[in-house]
Amino acid sequence: MDIRLPYSRAGMMLHLDESLDYEILESAIQSMPENEKSEDEIVLDAMAHPIHSPKLSELAKGRKRVVIICSDHTRPVPSRHIIPFMLKEIREGNPDADITLLIATGFHRETTREELIGKFGEDIVAHENIQIHDSRDMDAMENLGVLPSGAPLVINKTAAQADLLVSEGFIETHFFAGFSGGRKSVLPGVSSKVTVLGNHCAAFIDSPYSRTGILENNPIHTDMLAAGQMAKLRYIVNVIIDSDKKVVHAVAGDARKAHEAGCQFLRRYCQVAPQKLADIAISTNGGYPLDQNMYQSVKGMTAAEAASKDGGILIMVSDCGDGHGGEGFYNALKDCESPQALMEEILKIPQAETKPDQWEYQIQSRILIHHKVIYVMCEKYRSMAREMGFETAGDVDEALSMALKEKGRDARIAVIPDGVSVMVKRPQE
């Protein structure tokens, strides 16, 4: 059997001999019943029927300073199908509203004008008031109090001082927050560096509940949810997209209830249940743009981790043409005595002293403690990957041959064509 895996822009073929014991784990989002509505109509229908909330036009009445938190350049949110309708409805309810589009960069770099035009179009960029959040600019922040974890909630002043705070976003599985969307617009979206680092602390990342698709008892989600409530995030429009980045579902309304409804909808399509745990698990990071570096590729690797036996071999098919993706991430793995030693060091770091990139190399260490990882990546950075503790291969067929040589031809194989789009429900060993 031949399977085209997402890899960079072109893809990569995996050739599976029919004599092998394998199963394919993929999201059912592509097999959803075809929606006769256009992307715009899907969003407008959700906004016409908000969940546990008045319509946005009603909320906007009498509200002078209205802030819409918008996703940044790192998220494939189809803002052209959301923001124009949110602006229109706000102005229908309050023509005099002073509206700001606040770009939720979280801990990322500033979004460029070209990227803004790509998200919103020329007209919105030219005529709307757009501010870009900078998590490191403490003069632009306001302290709203203390989160359940004890970390301070310090967020962008524009959001904190809004008379009405709303947001756009999209919902997908997330490898430690459970799901993206909803409350993540506030934390990490428009939060300060100190708040983001506190939320991504070692103890929270170490929790067995800080996993893909888990919200209940997830300490990272709990603090994010509290942040949204403390910031008075009143209303959201969140979408679910397919592999072509097209809107297939939307929810609008109360920041918590609408998000929960969206997560519940997505769970029905993205949850996969292997028949049994694998000796060899093959995953990807969904191809370009998500497989540009190793830092981001930890996400797709966690799907293979969830599908594999302890001691199983994970094959990560990710181009990584931009290299490691984070100096702290690279140096921590390259310089450590062993993944176990690195993990022990990380777990001693207090919440208030969390370091940038720490959460990513903590999760990577967790994987490397229990699994050999073979990276299928661009030739340019293979030696770097080996410095960081990975094995490498030129293509996925070579990697599979390497794994089969170690595990035997009767090894159980799990193939996960898109590791960032699925929630693996781990079977009993």
Tab-separated table of C-alpha atoms in Angstrom:
chain	number	residue	atom	x	y	z
A	1	MET	CA	0.000	0.000	0.000
A	2	ASP	CA	1.256	3.492	-0.843
A	3	ILE	CA	0.388	6.464	1.364
A	4	ARG	CA	1.289	10.074	0.618
A	5	LEU	CA	2.336	11.721	3.862
A	6	PRO	CA	2.310	15.511	4.297
A	7	TYR	CA	5.932	16.666	4.125
A	8	SER	CA	6.952	20.235	3.339
A	9	ARG	CA	4.947	21.381	0.294
A	10	ALA	CA	5.325	18.305	-1.901
A	11	GLY	CA	4.613	15.333	0.369
A	12	MET	CA	6.474	12.026	0.727
A	13	MET	CA	5.402	8.525	-0.225
A	14	LEU	CA	5.366	5.715	2.314
A	15	HIS	CA	5.415	2.222	0.785
A	16	LEU	CA	3.937	-0.443	3.050
A	17	ASP	CA	4.312	-4.116	2.173
A	18	GLU	CA	0.936	-5.796	2.565
A	19	SER	CA	2.571	-8.515	4.659
A	20	LEU	CA	3.220	-5.983	7.431
A	21	ASP	CA	0.921	-5.574	10.426
A	22	TYR	CA	-0.227	-1.960	10.244
A	23	GLU	CA	-3.174	0.361	10.764
A	24	ILE	CA	-3.777	3.943	9.659
A	25	LEU	CA	-5.015	6.513	12.183
A	26	GLU	CA	-6.462	9.688	10.690
A	27	SER	CA	-9.032	12.359	11.420
A	28	ALA	CA	-12.506	11.902	10.002
A	29	ILE	CA	-12.901	15.643	9.430
A	30	GLN	CA	-12.487	15.092	5.683
A	31	SER	CA	-15.347	12.600	5.693
A	32	MET	CA	-17.828	14.980	7.301
A	33	PRO	CA	-21.119	15.195	5.427
A	34	GLU	CA	-20.698	17.873	2.797
A	35	ASN	CA	-22.057	21.216	3.959
A	36	GLU	CA	-24.117	22.979	1.338
A	37	LYS	CA	-23.366	26.330	2.968
A	38	SER	CA	-20.377	28.463	2.017
A	39	GLU	CA	-17.687	29.305	4.579
A	40	ASP	CA	-19.261	32.737	5.099
A	41	GLU	CA	-22.711	31.221	5.554
A	42	ILE	CA	-21.393	28.750	8.164
A	43	VAL	CA	-19.943	31.607	10.219
A	44	LEU	CA	-22.998	33.845	9.807
A	45	ASP	CA	-25.305	31.019	10.869
A	46	ALA	CA	-23.290	30.494	14.052
A	47	MET	CA	-23.386	34.216	14.823
A	48	ALA	CA	-27.142	34.285	14.220
A	49	HIS	CA	-27.577	31.540	16.826
A	50	PRO	CA	-25.068	32.317	19.616
A	51	ILE	CA	-24.626	29.764	22.391
A	52	HIS	CA	-25.639	30.971	25.893
A	53	SER	CA	-25.256	34.583	24.802
A	54	PRO	CA	-27.102	37.512	23.247
A	55	LYS	CA	-26.076	38.369	19.698
A	56	LEU	CA	-22.918	40.430	19.301
A	57	SER	CA	-24.966	43.445	18.184
A	58	GLU	CA	-26.844	43.352	21.509
A	59	LEU	CA	-23.639	43.050	23.534
A	60	ALA	CA	-22.174	46.045	21.703
A	61	LYS	CA	-24.961	48.450	22.686
A	62	GLY	CA	-23.640	51.196	24.938
A	63	ARG	CA	-20.087	49.838	24.824
A	64	LYS	CA	-17.603	52.508	23.791
A	65	ARG	CA	-14.275	50.601	23.679
A	66	VAL	CA	-14.731	47.296	21.884
A	67	VAL	CA	-11.707	45.025	21.411
A	68	ILE	CA	-11.623	42.006	19.104
A	69	ILE	CA	-8.707	39.694	19.888
A	70	CYS	CA	-7.474	38.250	16.586
A	71	SER	CA	-5.133	35.330	15.990
A	72	ASP	CA	-1.638	36.046	14.674
A	73	HIS	CA	0.366	34.830	11.675
A	74	THR	CA	1.220	31.466	13.255
A	75	ARG	CA	-2.376	30.237	13.195
A	76	PRO	CA	-4.319	29.290	10.037
A	77	VAL	CA	-7.429	31.106	11.213
A	78	PRO	CA	-9.532	32.145	8.176
A	79	SER	CA	-10.030	35.684	9.508
A	80	ARG	CA	-11.421	36.944	6.183
A	81	HIS	CA	-14.482	34.801	6.881
A	82	ILE	CA	-14.890	36.014	10.474
A	83	ILE	CA	-13.690	39.556	11.207
A	84	PRO	CA	-15.754	41.438	8.572
A	85	PHE	CA	-18.933	39.919	10.036
A	86	MET	CA	-17.931	40.692	13.630
A	87	LEU	CA	-17.165	44.319	12.695
A	88	LYS	CA	-20.474	44.650	10.854
A	89	GLU	CA	-22.541	43.260	13.713
A	90	ILE	CA	-20.803	45.381	16.350
A	91	ARG	CA	-21.525	48.508	14.309
A	92	GLU	CA	-25.119	47.450	13.758
A	93	GLY	CA	-25.570	47.435	17.521
A	94	ASN	CA	-23.417	50.505	18.157
A	95	PRO	CA	-22.377	52.670	15.181
A	96	ASP	CA	-20.221	54.811	17.471
A	97	ALA	CA	-18.163	51.947	18.921
A	98	ASP	CA	-14.404	52.532	19.026
A	99	ILE	CA	-13.149	49.164	17.760
A	100	THR	CA	-9.602	47.816	18.085
A	101	LEU	CA	-8.303	44.639	16.491
A	102	LEU	CA	-5.713	43.334	18.948
A	103	ILE	CA	-3.372	40.751	17.411
A	104	ALA	CA	-2.750	37.914	19.873
A	105	THR	CA	0.911	37.138	19.292
A	106	GLY	CA	1.295	35.358	22.631
A	107	PHE	CA	5.004	34.586	22.927
A	108	HIS	CA	5.619	34.899	19.168
A	109	ARG	CA	7.263	37.645	17.126
A	110	GLU	CA	5.369	40.664	15.830
A	111	THR	CA	3.028	40.087	12.899
A	112	THR	CA	4.105	42.037	9.789
A	113	ARG	CA	1.877	44.295	7.709
A	114	GLU	CA	2.099	41.837	4.818
A	115	GLU	CA	0.916	39.032	7.100
A	116	LEU	CA	-1.952	41.208	8.339
A	117	ILE	CA	-3.024	41.871	4.752
A	118	GLY	CA	-2.854	38.137	4.088
A	119	LYS	CA	-5.164	37.531	7.062
A	120	PHE	CA	-7.662	40.354	6.739
A	121	GLY	CA	-7.270	41.879	3.281
A	122	GLU	CA	-6.140	45.372	2.289
A	123	ASP	CA	-9.362	47.148	3.239
A	124	ILE	CA	-9.416	46.137	6.913
A	125	VAL	CA	-5.676	46.787	7.365
A	126	ALA	CA	-6.054	50.227	5.774
A	127	HIS	CA	-9.161	51.337	7.662
A	128	GLU	CA	-9.322	49.577	11.049
A	129	ASN	CA	-7.377	50.324	14.217
A	130	ILE	CA	-4.970	47.389	14.624
A	131	GLN	CA	-2.638	46.882	17.572
A	132	ILE	CA	-0.071	44.099	17.871
A	133	HIS	CA	0.499	42.598	21.296
A	134	ASP	CA	4.065	42.375	22.617
A	135	SER	CA	4.346	40.049	25.618
A	136	ARG	CA	7.690	41.580	26.609
A	137	ASP	CA	6.484	45.195	26.793
A	138	MET	CA	5.522	45.405	30.456
A	139	ASP	CA	4.627	49.091	30.151
A	140	ALA	CA	1.727	48.049	27.916
A	141	MET	CA	0.340	45.594	30.499
A	142	GLU	CA	-2.118	45.663	33.376
A	143	ASN	CA	-2.265	43.292	36.350
A	144	LEU	CA	-5.710	41.723	36.808
A	145	GLY	CA	-4.884	39.603	39.830
A	146	VAL	CA	-3.788	36.058	40.601
A	147	LEU	CA	-4.674	32.909	38.682
A	148	PRO	CA	-5.673	29.646	40.444
A	149	SER	CA	-2.091	28.414	40.065
A	150	GLY	CA	-0.726	31.425	41.940
A	151	ALA	CA	0.759	33.006	38.823
A	152	PRO	CA	-0.086	36.666	38.131
A	153	LEU	CA	-2.475	37.501	35.300
A	154	VAL	CA	-0.841	40.433	33.546
A	155	ILE	CA	-2.406	41.217	30.169
A	156	ASN	CA	-2.412	43.852	27.458
A	157	LYS	CA	-3.933	47.142	28.691
A	158	THR	CA	-6.060	47.510	25.590
A	159	ALA	CA	-7.788	44.216	26.397
A	160	ALA	CA	-7.931	44.893	30.140
A	161	GLN	CA	-9.575	48.298	29.678
A	162	ALA	CA	-12.111	47.264	27.030
A	163	ASP	CA	-15.801	47.843	27.683
A	164	LEU	CA	-16.460	44.749	25.585
A	165	LEU	CA	-13.826	42.093	24.933
A	166	VAL	CA	-14.503	39.487	22.224
A	167	SER	CA	-12.348	37.206	20.086
A	168	GLU	CA	-12.043	35.146	16.940
A	169	GLY	CA	-10.142	31.872	16.675
A	170	PHE	CA	-10.162	28.257	15.592
A	171	ILE	CA	-10.386	25.005	17.462
A	172	GLU	CA	-7.963	22.140	16.920
A	173	THR	CA	-6.388	19.579	19.205
A	174	HIS	CA	-3.510	20.934	21.290
A	175	PHE	CA	-0.759	18.803	22.747
A	176	PHE	CA	-0.817	20.261	26.270
A	177	ALA	CA	-3.800	22.668	26.455
A	178	GLY	CA	-6.211	19.983	25.222
A	179	PHE	CA	-7.727	22.131	22.495
A	180	SER	CA	-6.887	25.506	21.013
A	181	GLY	CA	-9.379	28.366	20.708
A	182	GLY	CA	-11.671	30.075	23.212
A	183	ARG	CA	-9.794	31.121	26.330
A	184	LYS	CA	-6.403	30.855	24.596
A	185	SER	CA	-7.089	34.230	22.982
A	186	VAL	CA	-6.366	35.767	26.403
A	187	LEU	CA	-3.780	33.325	27.751
A	188	PRO	CA	-1.335	33.117	26.070
A	189	GLY	CA	-2.751	35.357	23.295
A	190	VAL	CA	-2.598	38.806	24.910
A	191	SER	CA	-0.782	37.947	28.138
A	192	SER	CA	2.600	39.125	29.359
A	193	LYS	CA	5.747	37.060	29.239
A	194	VAL	CA	5.568	36.405	32.988
A	195	THR	CA	2.014	35.051	32.707
A	196	VAL	CA	2.777	32.822	29.716
A	197	LEU	CA	5.859	31.358	31.403
A	198	GLY	CA	3.914	30.751	34.610
A	199	ASN	CA	1.195	28.908	32.692
A	200	HIS	CA	3.710	26.726	30.837
A	201	CYS	CA	5.621	25.756	34.002
A	202	ALA	CA	7.260	22.361	34.560
A	203	ALA	CA	4.683	21.084	37.046
A	204	PHE	CA	1.786	21.834	34.691
A	205	ILE	CA	3.467	20.297	31.650
A	206	ASP	CA	4.273	17.226	33.758
A	207	SER	CA	0.616	16.654	34.633
A	208	PRO	CA	-0.869	13.529	33.004
A	209	TYR	CA	-3.922	15.685	32.216
A	210	SER	CA	-1.912	18.167	30.120
A	211	ARG	CA	-2.429	16.170	26.960
A	212	THR	CA	-4.155	16.318	23.603
A	213	GLY	CA	-7.939	16.521	23.883
A	214	ILE	CA	-8.050	16.667	27.701
A	215	LEU	CA	-9.708	19.652	29.405
A	216	GLU	CA	-10.978	18.209	32.687
A	217	ASN	CA	-8.342	18.454	35.453
A	218	ASN	CA	-5.883	20.005	32.975
A	219	PRO	CA	-4.061	22.670	35.053
A	220	ILE	CA	-2.994	24.612	31.957
A	221	HIS	CA	-6.604	24.802	30.761
A	222	THR	CA	-7.821	25.711	34.262
A	223	ASP	CA	-5.565	28.780	34.399
A	224	MET	CA	-6.420	29.727	30.804
A	225	LEU	CA	-10.125	29.487	31.584
A	226	ALA	CA	-9.699	31.665	34.668
A	227	ALA	CA	-7.740	34.186	32.611
A	228	GLY	CA	-10.593	34.486	30.123
A	229	GLN	CA	-13.096	35.027	32.934
A	230	MET	CA	-10.911	37.558	34.774
A	231	ALA	CA	-10.345	39.499	31.550
A	232	LYS	CA	-14.133	39.434	30.924
A	233	LEU	CA	-13.948	37.761	27.542
A	234	ARG	CA	-17.667	37.907	26.711
A	235	TYR	CA	-18.099	36.419	23.261
A	236	ILE	CA	-16.185	34.349	20.697
A	237	VAL	CA	-16.470	33.245	17.099
A	238	ASN	CA	-14.432	30.065	16.650
A	239	VAL	CA	-14.251	27.854	13.572
A	240	ILE	CA	-13.157	24.331	12.760
A	241	ILE	CA	-11.245	23.893	9.514
A	242	ASP	CA	-10.356	20.962	7.283
A	243	SER	CA	-6.963	20.046	5.836
A	244	ASP	CA	-7.460	22.636	3.087
A	245	LYS	CA	-7.899	25.298	5.810
A	246	LYS	CA	-11.554	25.773	4.862
A	247	VAL	CA	-14.294	26.397	7.425
A	248	VAL	CA	-16.439	23.303	7.986
A	249	HIS	CA	-18.077	24.292	11.285
A	250	ALA	CA	-18.402	27.369	13.495
A	251	VAL	CA	-19.555	28.264	16.980
A	252	ALA	CA	-20.323	31.678	18.451
A	253	GLY	CA	-21.461	33.010	21.796
A	254	ASP	CA	-20.366	32.660	25.405
A	255	ALA	CA	-16.586	32.303	25.626
A	256	ARG	CA	-16.747	29.125	27.695
A	257	LYS	CA	-19.945	27.440	26.511
A	258	ALA	CA	-19.394	28.051	22.793
A	259	HIS	CA	-15.826	26.783	23.047
A	260	GLU	CA	-16.972	23.647	24.858
A	261	ALA	CA	-19.526	23.014	22.115
A	262	GLY	CA	-16.867	23.413	19.441
A	263	CYS	CA	-14.485	21.045	21.231
A	264	GLN	CA	-17.229	18.462	21.622
A	265	PHE	CA	-18.017	18.689	17.891
A	266	LEU	CA	-14.372	18.308	16.897
A	267	ARG	CA	-13.807	15.418	19.286
A	268	ARG	CA	-16.315	13.327	17.332
A	269	TYR	CA	-14.156	13.594	14.224
A	270	CYS	CA	-10.563	13.855	15.440
A	271	GLN	CA	-10.487	11.074	18.056
A	272	VAL	CA	-8.850	7.880	16.821
A	273	ALA	CA	-8.535	4.608	18.706
A	274	PRO	CA	-5.797	2.176	17.680
A	275	GLN	CA	-6.726	-1.479	17.980
A	276	LYS	CA	-3.540	-2.017	19.962
A	277	LEU	CA	-0.375	-0.109	20.810
A	278	ALA	CA	2.333	-0.014	18.170
A	279	ASP	CA	5.947	-1.137	18.184
A	280	ILE	CA	6.609	1.442	15.462
A	281	ALA	CA	4.592	4.658	15.072
A	282	ILE	CA	4.958	6.990	12.085
A	283	SER	CA	3.694	10.579	12.342
A	284	THR	CA	3.975	13.961	10.612
A	285	ASN	CA	3.411	17.583	11.531
A	286	GLY	CA	0.894	18.094	8.756
A	287	GLY	CA	3.397	19.347	6.186
A	288	TYR	CA	4.048	23.011	5.422
A	289	PRO	CA	3.827	25.425	7.242
A	290	LEU	CA	3.782	23.428	10.484
A	291	ASP	CA	6.805	21.222	9.693
A	292	GLN	CA	9.310	24.038	9.210
A	293	ASN	CA	11.268	23.277	12.385
A	294	MET	CA	11.876	20.689	15.077
A	295	TYR	CA	10.396	22.824	17.851
A	296	GLN	CA	6.954	22.767	16.239
A	297	SER	CA	7.321	19.107	15.272
A	298	VAL	CA	7.100	18.002	18.906
A	299	LYS	CA	3.323	18.432	18.472
A	300	GLY	CA	2.945	15.751	15.822
A	301	MET	CA	5.381	13.509	17.672
A	302	THR	CA	3.063	13.372	20.703
A	303	ALA	CA	0.469	11.577	18.549
A	304	ALA	CA	3.002	8.850	17.779
A	305	GLU	CA	3.917	8.740	21.475
A	306	ALA	CA	0.280	8.147	22.434
A	307	ALA	CA	-0.088	5.347	19.855
A	308	SER	CA	3.105	3.515	20.815
A	309	LYS	CA	4.210	1.001	23.404
A	310	ASP	CA	6.802	2.054	25.954
A	311	GLY	CA	10.091	1.382	24.182
A	312	GLY	CA	8.508	1.695	20.749
A	313	ILE	CA	10.264	3.465	17.884
A	314	LEU	CA	8.769	6.747	16.674
A	315	ILE	CA	9.365	7.945	13.109
A	316	MET	CA	8.810	11.690	12.675
A	317	VAL	CA	8.347	12.802	9.070
A	318	SER	CA	8.958	16.557	9.141
A	319	ASP	CA	11.086	18.611	6.752
A	320	CYS	CA	12.475	21.060	9.375
A	321	GLY	CA	13.969	23.272	6.664
A	322	ASP	CA	14.382	26.094	9.200
A	323	GLY	CA	16.326	23.916	11.631
A	324	HIS	CA	15.663	23.520	15.331
A	325	GLY	CA	13.267	26.466	15.760
A	326	GLY	CA	14.519	27.652	19.154
A	327	GLU	CA	17.968	28.156	20.641
A	328	GLY	CA	16.858	27.149	24.126
A	329	PHE	CA	15.213	24.015	22.753
A	330	TYR	CA	18.312	23.098	20.714
A	331	ASN	CA	20.884	23.759	23.428
A	332	ALA	CA	18.958	21.969	26.173
A	333	LEU	CA	18.796	18.740	24.157
A	334	LYS	CA	22.270	19.005	22.682
A	335	ASP	CA	24.039	19.740	25.964
A	336	CYS	CA	22.190	17.412	28.328
A	337	GLU	CA	23.808	14.308	29.766
A	338	SER	CA	20.652	12.334	28.907
A	339	PRO	CA	16.927	13.012	28.447
A	340	GLN	CA	16.332	11.623	31.941
A	341	ALA	CA	18.916	13.974	33.463
A	342	LEU	CA	17.393	16.910	31.580
A	343	MET	CA	13.915	16.014	32.826
A	344	GLU	CA	15.114	15.851	36.425
A	345	GLU	CA	16.667	19.287	36.027
A	346	ILE	CA	13.490	20.766	34.499
A	347	LEU	CA	11.216	19.414	37.231
A	348	LYS	CA	13.241	21.300	39.847
A	349	ILE	CA	12.540	24.684	38.197
A	350	PRO	CA	9.919	26.720	40.144
A	351	GLN	CA	6.929	28.180	38.323
A	352	ALA	CA	8.236	31.745	38.629
A	353	GLU	CA	11.552	30.754	37.022
A	354	THR	CA	10.179	28.994	33.915
A	355	LYS	CA	12.467	29.526	30.921
A	356	PRO	CA	11.512	30.232	27.302
A	357	ASP	CA	11.207	26.987	25.270
A	358	GLN	CA	11.272	24.936	28.496
A	359	TRP	CA	7.870	23.327	27.898
A	360	GLU	CA	8.877	22.168	24.434
A	361	TYR	CA	12.102	20.466	25.474
A	362	GLN	CA	10.349	19.059	28.539
A	363	ILE	CA	7.827	17.253	26.332
A	364	GLN	CA	10.594	16.230	23.927
A	365	SER	CA	12.597	14.812	26.840
A	366	ARG	CA	9.563	12.867	28.038
A	367	ILE	CA	9.310	11.253	24.613
A	368	LEU	CA	13.024	10.485	24.353
A	369	ILE	CA	13.096	8.860	27.784
A	370	HIS	CA	10.680	6.199	26.550
A	371	HIS	CA	11.270	6.038	22.797
A	372	LYS	CA	13.909	6.033	20.118
A	373	VAL	CA	13.024	8.724	17.576
A	374	ILE	CA	14.052	8.580	13.911
A	375	TYR	CA	13.702	11.922	12.136
A	376	VAL	CA	12.943	11.981	8.411
A	377	MET	CA	14.011	15.514	7.585
A	378	CYS	CA	15.961	17.696	5.180
A	379	GLU	CA	19.581	16.703	4.737
A	380	LYS	CA	20.866	20.128	5.824
A	381	TYR	CA	19.967	19.646	9.502
A	382	ARG	CA	20.342	15.891	10.029
A	383	SER	CA	23.715	16.230	11.778
A	384	MET	CA	22.175	18.824	14.096
A	385	ALA	CA	19.318	16.440	14.906
A	386	ARG	CA	21.821	13.694	15.768
A	387	GLU	CA	23.555	16.127	18.136
A	388	MET	CA	20.198	16.506	19.894
A	389	GLY	CA	19.762	12.761	20.440
A	390	PHE	CA	17.756	11.697	17.402
A	391	GLU	CA	18.517	9.181	14.684
A	392	THR	CA	17.893	10.338	11.112
A	393	ALA	CA	16.910	8.908	7.739
A	394	GLY	CA	16.715	10.244	4.204
A	395	ASP	CA	13.113	9.157	3.641
A	396	VAL	CA	10.324	7.384	5.474
A	397	ASP	CA	10.924	4.029	3.757
A	398	GLU	CA	14.526	4.036	4.979
A	399	ALA	CA	13.371	4.946	8.484
A	400	LEU	CA	10.832	2.123	8.487
A	401	SER	CA	13.495	-0.363	7.355
A	402	MET	CA	15.719	0.788	10.224
A	403	ALA	CA	12.875	0.307	12.701
A	404	LEU	CA	11.849	-3.085	11.332
A	405	LYS	CA	15.430	-4.291	11.556
A	406	GLU	CA	15.310	-3.605	15.272
A	407	LYS	CA	11.696	-4.595	16.018
A	408	GLY	CA	11.258	-7.433	13.519
A	409	ARG	CA	8.996	-7.921	10.510
A	410	ASP	CA	6.062	-8.878	12.754
A	411	ALA	CA	6.135	-5.502	14.536
A	412	ARG	CA	2.826	-3.647	14.917
A	413	ILE	CA	2.923	-0.369	12.929
A	414	ALA	CA	0.723	2.712	13.401
A	415	VAL	CA	0.693	5.287	10.588
A	416	ILE	CA	-0.623	8.738	11.536
A	417	PRO	CA	-0.696	10.830	8.340
A	418	ASP	CA	-1.315	14.093	10.226
A	419	GLY	CA	-0.201	14.028	13.831
A	420	VAL	CA	-1.486	17.512	14.661
A	421	SER	CA	-5.075	16.786	13.594
A	422	VAL	CA	-5.834	13.734	15.724
A	423	MET	CA	-6.492	12.855	19.325
A	424	VAL	CA	-5.207	9.335	19.986
A	425	LYS	CA	-7.270	7.460	22.541
A	426	ARG	CA	-4.692	5.149	24.020
A	427	PRO	CA	-5.793	1.500	24.279
A	428	GLN	CA	-4.914	-0.656	27.248
A	429	GLU	CA	-1.518	-2.355	26.936
